[in-house]
Tab-separated table of C-alpha atoms in Angstrom:
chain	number	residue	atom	x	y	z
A	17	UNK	CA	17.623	-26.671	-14.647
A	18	UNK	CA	17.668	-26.227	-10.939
A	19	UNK	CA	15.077	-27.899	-8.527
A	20	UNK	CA	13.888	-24.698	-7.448
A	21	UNK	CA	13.315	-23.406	-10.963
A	22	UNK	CA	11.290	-26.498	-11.810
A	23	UNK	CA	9.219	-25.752	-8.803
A	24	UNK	CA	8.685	-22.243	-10.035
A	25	UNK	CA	7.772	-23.564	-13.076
A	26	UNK	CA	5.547	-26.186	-12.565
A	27	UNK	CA	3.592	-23.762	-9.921
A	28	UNK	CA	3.858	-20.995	-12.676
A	29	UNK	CA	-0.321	-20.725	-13.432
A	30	UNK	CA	-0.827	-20.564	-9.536
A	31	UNK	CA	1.678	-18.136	-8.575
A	32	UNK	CA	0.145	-15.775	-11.739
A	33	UNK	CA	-2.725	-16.420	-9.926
A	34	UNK	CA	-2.172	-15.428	-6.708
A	35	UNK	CA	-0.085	-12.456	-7.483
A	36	UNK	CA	-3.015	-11.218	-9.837
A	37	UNK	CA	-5.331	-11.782	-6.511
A	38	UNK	CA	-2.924	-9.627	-4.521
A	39	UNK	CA	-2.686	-6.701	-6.869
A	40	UNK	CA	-5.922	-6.593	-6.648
A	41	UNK	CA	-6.088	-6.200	-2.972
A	42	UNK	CA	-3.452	-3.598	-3.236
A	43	UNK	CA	-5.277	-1.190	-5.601
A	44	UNK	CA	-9.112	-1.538	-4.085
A	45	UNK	CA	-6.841	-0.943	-0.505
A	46	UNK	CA	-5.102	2.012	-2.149
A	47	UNK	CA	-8.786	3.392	-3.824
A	48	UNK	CA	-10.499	3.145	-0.104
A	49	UNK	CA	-7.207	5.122	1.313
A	50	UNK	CA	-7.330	7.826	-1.470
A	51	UNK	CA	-10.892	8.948	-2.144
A	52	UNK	CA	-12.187	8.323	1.597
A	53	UNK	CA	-8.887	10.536	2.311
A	54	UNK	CA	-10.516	12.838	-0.203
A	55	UNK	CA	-13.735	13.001	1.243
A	56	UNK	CA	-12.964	13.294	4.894
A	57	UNK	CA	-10.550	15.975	4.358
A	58	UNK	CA	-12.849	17.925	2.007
A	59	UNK	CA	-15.402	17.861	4.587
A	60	UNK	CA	-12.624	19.045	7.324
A	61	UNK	CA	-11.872	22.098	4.922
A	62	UNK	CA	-15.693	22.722	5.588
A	63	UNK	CA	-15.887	22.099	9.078
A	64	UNK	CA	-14.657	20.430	12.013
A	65	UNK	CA	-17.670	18.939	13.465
A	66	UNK	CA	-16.654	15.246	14.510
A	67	UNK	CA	-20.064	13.648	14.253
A	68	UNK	CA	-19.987	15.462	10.318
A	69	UNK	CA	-16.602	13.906	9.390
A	70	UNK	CA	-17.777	10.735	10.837
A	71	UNK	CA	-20.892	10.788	9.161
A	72	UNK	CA	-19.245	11.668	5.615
A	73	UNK	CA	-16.451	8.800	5.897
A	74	UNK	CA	-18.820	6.270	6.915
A	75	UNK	CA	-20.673	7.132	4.019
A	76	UNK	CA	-17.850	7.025	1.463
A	77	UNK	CA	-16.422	4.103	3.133
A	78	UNK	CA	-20.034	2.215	2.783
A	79	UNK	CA	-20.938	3.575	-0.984
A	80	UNK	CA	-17.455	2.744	-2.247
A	81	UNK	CA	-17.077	-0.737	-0.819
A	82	UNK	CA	-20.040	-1.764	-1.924
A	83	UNK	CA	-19.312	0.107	-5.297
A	84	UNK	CA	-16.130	-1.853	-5.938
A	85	UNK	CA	-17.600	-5.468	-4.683
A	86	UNK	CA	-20.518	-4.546	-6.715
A	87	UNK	CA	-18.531	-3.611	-10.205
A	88	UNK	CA	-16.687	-7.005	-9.484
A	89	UNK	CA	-18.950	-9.530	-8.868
A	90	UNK	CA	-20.258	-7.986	-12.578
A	91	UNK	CA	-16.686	-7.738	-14.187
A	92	UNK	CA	-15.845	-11.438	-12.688
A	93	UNK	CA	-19.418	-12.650	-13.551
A	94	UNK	CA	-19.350	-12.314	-16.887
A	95	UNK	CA	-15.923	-12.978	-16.972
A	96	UNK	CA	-17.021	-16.604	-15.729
A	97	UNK	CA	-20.213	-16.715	-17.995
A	98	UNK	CA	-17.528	-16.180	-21.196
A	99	UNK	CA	-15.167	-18.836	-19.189
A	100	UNK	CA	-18.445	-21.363	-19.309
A	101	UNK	CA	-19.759	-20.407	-22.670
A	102	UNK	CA	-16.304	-21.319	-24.500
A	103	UNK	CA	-15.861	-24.728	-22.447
A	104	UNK	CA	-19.733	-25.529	-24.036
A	105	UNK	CA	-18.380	-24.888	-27.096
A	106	UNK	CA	-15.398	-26.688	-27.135
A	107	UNK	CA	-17.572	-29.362	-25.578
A	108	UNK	CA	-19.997	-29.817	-28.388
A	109	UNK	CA	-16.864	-29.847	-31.214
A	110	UNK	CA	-15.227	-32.242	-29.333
A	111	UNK	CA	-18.709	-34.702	-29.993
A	112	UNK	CA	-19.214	-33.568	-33.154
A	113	UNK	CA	-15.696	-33.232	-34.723
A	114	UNK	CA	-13.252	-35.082	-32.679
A	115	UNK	CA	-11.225	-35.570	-35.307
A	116	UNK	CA	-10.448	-31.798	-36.256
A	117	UNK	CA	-9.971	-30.681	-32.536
A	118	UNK	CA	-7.445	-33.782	-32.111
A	119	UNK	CA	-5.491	-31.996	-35.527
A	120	UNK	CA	-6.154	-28.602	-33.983
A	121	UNK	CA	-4.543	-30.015	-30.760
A	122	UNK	CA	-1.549	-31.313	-32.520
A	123	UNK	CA	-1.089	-28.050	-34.069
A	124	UNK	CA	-0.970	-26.058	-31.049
A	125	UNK	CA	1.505	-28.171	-29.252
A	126	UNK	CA	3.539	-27.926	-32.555
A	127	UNK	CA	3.445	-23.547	-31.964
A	128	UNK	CA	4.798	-24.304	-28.483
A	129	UNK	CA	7.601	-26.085	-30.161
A	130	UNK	CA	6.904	-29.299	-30.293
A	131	UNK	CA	8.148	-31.688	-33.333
A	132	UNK	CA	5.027	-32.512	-35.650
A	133	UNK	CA	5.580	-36.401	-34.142
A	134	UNK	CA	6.052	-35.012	-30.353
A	135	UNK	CA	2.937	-32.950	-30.513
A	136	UNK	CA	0.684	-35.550	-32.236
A	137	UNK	CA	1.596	-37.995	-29.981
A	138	UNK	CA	1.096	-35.499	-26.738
A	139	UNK	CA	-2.278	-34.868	-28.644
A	140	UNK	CA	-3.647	-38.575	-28.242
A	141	UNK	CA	-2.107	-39.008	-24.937
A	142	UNK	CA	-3.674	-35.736	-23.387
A	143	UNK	CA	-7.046	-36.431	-25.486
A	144	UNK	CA	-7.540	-39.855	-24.147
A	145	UNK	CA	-6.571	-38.663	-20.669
A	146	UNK	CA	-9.342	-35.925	-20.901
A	147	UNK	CA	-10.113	-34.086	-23.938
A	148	UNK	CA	-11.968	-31.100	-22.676
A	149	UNK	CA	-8.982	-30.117	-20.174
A	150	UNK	CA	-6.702	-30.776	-22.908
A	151	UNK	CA	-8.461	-28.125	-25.093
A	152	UNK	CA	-9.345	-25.449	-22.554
A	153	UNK	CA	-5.600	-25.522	-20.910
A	154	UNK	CA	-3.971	-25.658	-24.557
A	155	UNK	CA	-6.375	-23.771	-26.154
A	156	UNK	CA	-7.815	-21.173	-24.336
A	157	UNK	CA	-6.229	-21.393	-21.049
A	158	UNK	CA	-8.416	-21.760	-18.537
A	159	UNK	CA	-8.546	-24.617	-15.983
A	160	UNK	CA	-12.180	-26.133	-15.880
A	161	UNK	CA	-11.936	-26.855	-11.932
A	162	UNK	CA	-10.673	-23.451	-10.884
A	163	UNK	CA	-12.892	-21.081	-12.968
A	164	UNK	CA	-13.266	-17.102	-11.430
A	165	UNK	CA	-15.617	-17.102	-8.898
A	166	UNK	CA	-17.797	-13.728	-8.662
A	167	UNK	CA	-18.304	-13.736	-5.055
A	168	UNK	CA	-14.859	-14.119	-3.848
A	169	UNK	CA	-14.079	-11.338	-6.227
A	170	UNK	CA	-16.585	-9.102	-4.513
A	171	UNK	CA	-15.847	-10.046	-0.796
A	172	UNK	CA	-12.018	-9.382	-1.603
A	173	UNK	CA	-12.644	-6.237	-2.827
A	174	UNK	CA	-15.166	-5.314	-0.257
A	175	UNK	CA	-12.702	-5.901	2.860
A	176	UNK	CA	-9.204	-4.539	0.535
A	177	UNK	CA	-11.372	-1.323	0.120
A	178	UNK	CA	-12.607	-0.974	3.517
A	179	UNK	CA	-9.485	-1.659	4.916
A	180	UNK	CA	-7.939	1.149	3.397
A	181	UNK	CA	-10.591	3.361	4.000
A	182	UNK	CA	-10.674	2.836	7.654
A	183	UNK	CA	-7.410	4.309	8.126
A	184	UNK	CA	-8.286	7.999	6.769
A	185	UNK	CA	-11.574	7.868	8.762
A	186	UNK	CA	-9.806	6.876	12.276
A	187	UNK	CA	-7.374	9.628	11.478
A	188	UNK	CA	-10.189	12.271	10.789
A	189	UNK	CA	-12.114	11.697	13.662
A	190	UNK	CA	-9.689	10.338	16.466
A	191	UNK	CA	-7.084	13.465	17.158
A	192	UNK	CA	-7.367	16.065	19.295
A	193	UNK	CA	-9.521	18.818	16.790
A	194	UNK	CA	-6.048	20.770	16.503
A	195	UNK	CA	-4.094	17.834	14.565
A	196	UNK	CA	-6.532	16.022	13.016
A	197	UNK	CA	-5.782	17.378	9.347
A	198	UNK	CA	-1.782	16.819	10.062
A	199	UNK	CA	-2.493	13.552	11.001
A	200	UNK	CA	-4.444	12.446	8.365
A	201	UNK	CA	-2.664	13.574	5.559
A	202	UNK	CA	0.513	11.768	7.031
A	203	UNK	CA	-1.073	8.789	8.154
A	204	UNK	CA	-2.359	8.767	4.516
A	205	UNK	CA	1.165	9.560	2.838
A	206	UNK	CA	2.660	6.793	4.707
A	207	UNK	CA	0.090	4.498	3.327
A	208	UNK	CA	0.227	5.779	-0.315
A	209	UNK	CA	3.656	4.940	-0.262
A	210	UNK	CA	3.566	1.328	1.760
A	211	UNK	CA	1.391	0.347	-1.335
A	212	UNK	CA	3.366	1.992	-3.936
A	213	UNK	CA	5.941	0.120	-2.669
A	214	UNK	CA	3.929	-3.181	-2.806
A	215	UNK	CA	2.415	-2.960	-6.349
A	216	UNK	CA	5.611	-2.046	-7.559
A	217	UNK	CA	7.373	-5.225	-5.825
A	218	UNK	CA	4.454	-7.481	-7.654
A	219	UNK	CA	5.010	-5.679	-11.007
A	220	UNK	CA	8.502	-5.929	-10.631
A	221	UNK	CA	8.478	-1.787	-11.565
A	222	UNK	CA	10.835	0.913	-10.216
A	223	UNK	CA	9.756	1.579	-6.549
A	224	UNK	CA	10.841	4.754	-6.063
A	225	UNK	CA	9.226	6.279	-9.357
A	226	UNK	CA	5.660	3.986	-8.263
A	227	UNK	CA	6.240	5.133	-4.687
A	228	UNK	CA	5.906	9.006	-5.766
A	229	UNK	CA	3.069	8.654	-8.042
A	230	UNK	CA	1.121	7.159	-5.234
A	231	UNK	CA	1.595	9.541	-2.756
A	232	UNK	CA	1.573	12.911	-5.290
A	233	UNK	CA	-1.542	11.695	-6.344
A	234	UNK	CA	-2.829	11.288	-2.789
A	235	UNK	CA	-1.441	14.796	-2.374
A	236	UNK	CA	-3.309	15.993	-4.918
A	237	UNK	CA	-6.570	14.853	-4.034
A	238	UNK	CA	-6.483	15.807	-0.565
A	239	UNK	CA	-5.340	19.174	-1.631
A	240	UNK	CA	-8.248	19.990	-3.938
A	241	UNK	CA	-10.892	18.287	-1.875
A	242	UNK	CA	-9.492	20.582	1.022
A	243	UNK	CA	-9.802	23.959	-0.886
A	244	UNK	CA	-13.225	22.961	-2.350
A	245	UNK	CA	-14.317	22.385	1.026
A	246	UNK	CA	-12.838	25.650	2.651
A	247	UNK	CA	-14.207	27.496	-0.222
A	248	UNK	CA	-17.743	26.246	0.380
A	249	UNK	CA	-17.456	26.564	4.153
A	250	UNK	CA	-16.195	30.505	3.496
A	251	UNK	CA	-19.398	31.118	1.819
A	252	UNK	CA	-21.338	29.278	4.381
A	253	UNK	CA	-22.646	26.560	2.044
């Protein structure tokens, strides 16, 4: 084994981590780009009031960041509260019935390969070290000093989504009247496909195939939000 592949390994939990974090970013970025895309360019197929595009992005750009840091402060909250609940518990068994978790230890090192000797021996060692990180790393995986945390959860998905919402909503409302539909849907196709690009890259998927999703989806969306909104403006809605 290499130097650089021990490094990888031993950093393995972290990277996961991290990359996890970043796909994260990537998707709330590419939900602000598509559906304030959506709604600016419905409201363009409507009419091409500036201070009425403004208004409607600003809008979608405030009710969907706050949406998305909203749904995961919940999703990461009780995520946590499940985290905390299961450390309790292997708390408690660890006073009441030390002896069982140490066996229940030993037998989960053996599943990772371990002789029976090896992995009761790695069992006392790790229990007298600290028995509760033993069992949550082992045995249900979590690290008790880096548990999810609710509110970074929220604030990154605030910013990833208003980040990509910003960019329809400059390109609505910025152009000359006579290009501002051209310039959004391109601006918004290039973007689609920078982070098709990118959350294929962290999934390790085929780019191209990702890349084209993203941006015929994007497609999509603008195109129906469009014809709703010319339909409505026709009839003077």
């Amino acid at each position: 084994m290499t130097d650089t592949q021990a490094h990888d390994e031993s950093h393995g939990n972290g990277l996961g981590a991290r990359l996890n974090w970043l796909r994260a970013a990537v998707l709330g970025a590419n939900d602000g780009v598509v559906s304030t895309a959506g709604l600016v360019v419905g409201v363009a197929g409507a009419t091409g009031d500036r201070g009425a595009l403004l208004t409607a992005g600003l809008a979608g750009l405030l009710a969907g960041s706050m949406s998305m840091a909203a749904g995961e402060y919940v999703s990461v909250s009780t995520q946590r509260d499940s985290e905390q609940a299961a450390l309790a518990t292997e708390k408690r068994e660890l006073q009441e019935t030390p002896e069982a978790e140490l066996a229940e230890l030993t037998g989960l090192l053996e599943g990772k390969g371990l002789s029976r000797e090896v992995a009761r021996e790695a069992a006392l060692q790790l229990t007298e070290r600290d028995a509760l990180r033993a069992h949550a790393e082992v045995e249900l995986g979590i690290d008790p000093d880096d548990l999810t945390n609710p509110w970074h959860a929220a604030g990154a998905s605030f910013l990833a989504f208003t980040a990509g919402a910003l960019l329809p909503l400059l390109a609505i409302v910025l152009p000359p009247a006579p290009l501002r539909l051209v310039i959004t849907v391109l601006a918004v196709l290039a973007a689609l496909a920078l982070t098709g690009w990118w959350s294929a890259r962290l999934g390790d998927a085929a780019v191209g195939r990702a890349v084209l999703r993203n941006m015929g989806g994007g497609a999509v969306a603008m195109g129906v939000t469009y014809a709703a909104g010319a339909l409505l403006g026709a009839v003077g809605v």
